[in-house]
Coordinates of C-alpha atoms in Angstrom, one line a residue:
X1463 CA -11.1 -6.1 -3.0
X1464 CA -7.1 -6.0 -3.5
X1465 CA -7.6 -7.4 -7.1
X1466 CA -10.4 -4.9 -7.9
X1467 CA -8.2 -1.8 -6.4
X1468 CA -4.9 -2.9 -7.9
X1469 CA -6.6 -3.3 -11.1
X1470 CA -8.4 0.0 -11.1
X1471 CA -4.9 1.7 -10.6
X1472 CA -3.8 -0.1 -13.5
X1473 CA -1.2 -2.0 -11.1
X1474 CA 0.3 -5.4 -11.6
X1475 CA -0.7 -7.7 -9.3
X1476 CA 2.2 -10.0 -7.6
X1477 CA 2.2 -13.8 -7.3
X1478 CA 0.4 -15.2 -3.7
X1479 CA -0.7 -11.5 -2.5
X1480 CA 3.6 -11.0 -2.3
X1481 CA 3.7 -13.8 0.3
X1482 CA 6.5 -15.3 -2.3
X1483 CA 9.9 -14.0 -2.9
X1484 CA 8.1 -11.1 -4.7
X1485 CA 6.9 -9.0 -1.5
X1486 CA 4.3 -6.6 -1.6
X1487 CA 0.5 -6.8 -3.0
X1488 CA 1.6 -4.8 -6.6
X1489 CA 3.1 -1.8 -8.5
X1490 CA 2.8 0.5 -11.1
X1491 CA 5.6 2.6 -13.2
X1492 CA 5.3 5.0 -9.8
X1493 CA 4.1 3.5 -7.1
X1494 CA 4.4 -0.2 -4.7
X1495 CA 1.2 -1.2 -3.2
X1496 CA 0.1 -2.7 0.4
X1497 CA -3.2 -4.3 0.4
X1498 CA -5.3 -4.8 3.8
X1499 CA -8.8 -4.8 4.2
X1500 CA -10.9 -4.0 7.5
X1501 CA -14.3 -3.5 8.6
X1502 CA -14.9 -1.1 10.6
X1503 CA -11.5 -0.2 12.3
X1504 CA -7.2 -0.5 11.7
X1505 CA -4.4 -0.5 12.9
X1506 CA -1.4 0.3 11.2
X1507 CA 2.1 -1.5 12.2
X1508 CA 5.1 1.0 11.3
X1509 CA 7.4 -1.8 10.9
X1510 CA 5.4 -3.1 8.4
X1511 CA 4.9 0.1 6.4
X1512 CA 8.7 0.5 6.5
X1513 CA 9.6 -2.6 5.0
X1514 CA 6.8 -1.9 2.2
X1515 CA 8.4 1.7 2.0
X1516 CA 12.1 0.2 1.9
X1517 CA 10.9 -2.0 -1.0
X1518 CA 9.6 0.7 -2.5
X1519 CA 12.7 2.9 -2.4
X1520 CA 14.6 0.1 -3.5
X1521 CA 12.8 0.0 -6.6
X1522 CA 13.1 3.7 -7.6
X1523 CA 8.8 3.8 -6.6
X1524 CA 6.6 5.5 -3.5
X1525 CA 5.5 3.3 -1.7
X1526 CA 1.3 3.3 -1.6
X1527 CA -0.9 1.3 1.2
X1528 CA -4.5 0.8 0.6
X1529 CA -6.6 -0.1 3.4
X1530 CA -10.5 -1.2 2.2
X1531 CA -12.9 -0.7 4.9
X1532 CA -15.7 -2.8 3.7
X1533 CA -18.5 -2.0 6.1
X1534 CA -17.9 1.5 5.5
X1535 CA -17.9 1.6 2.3
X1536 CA -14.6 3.6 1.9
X1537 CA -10.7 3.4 1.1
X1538 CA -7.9 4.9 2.3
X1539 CA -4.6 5.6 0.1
X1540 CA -1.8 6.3 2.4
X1541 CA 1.4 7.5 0.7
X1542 CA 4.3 6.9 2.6
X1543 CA 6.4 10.1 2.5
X1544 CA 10.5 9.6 3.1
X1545 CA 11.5 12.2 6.0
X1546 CA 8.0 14.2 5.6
X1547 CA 8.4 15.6 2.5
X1548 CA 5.9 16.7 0.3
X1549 CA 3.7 16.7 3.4
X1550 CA 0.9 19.7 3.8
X1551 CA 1.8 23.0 5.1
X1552 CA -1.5 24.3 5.8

């Protein structure tokens, strides 16, 4: 599923899932992605998201986790947002 949703955002995907000295799942021009899948529930681990995040800020992108939940058929695309900007006012 990583391959299929980095692929479909155009993305390119790193060596080993980023396991290697290139860290994270992929990128685009804009944005660094996180791959995880789940079935039916997750968790998310804010240290982890913040060393994607840093990464990402690093490399002039946003920084983009993608959690696949394959028993429900659905994915979630969670931008991670420095200091809440940009975040809804409604």
């Amino acid at each position: 599923s990583e391959v299929k949703a980095l692929k479909a955002r155009g993305a390119v995907l790193h060596p080993n899932s980023g396991a290697g000295p290139i860290k994270d799942d992929g990128h685009d021009d804009v944005h660094q992605y996180e791959c995880k899948d789940a079935r039916k529930s997750y968790t998310l681990n804010g240290k982890e998201m913040q060393a994607t995040f840093v990464r990402a800020i690093r490399q002039g992108r946003v920084a983009c986790w993608l959690v696949n939940f394959k028993d429900l058929g659905f994915t979630v695309e969670c931008k991670l947002i420095p200091n809440g900007k940009g975040v809804m006012n409604e």
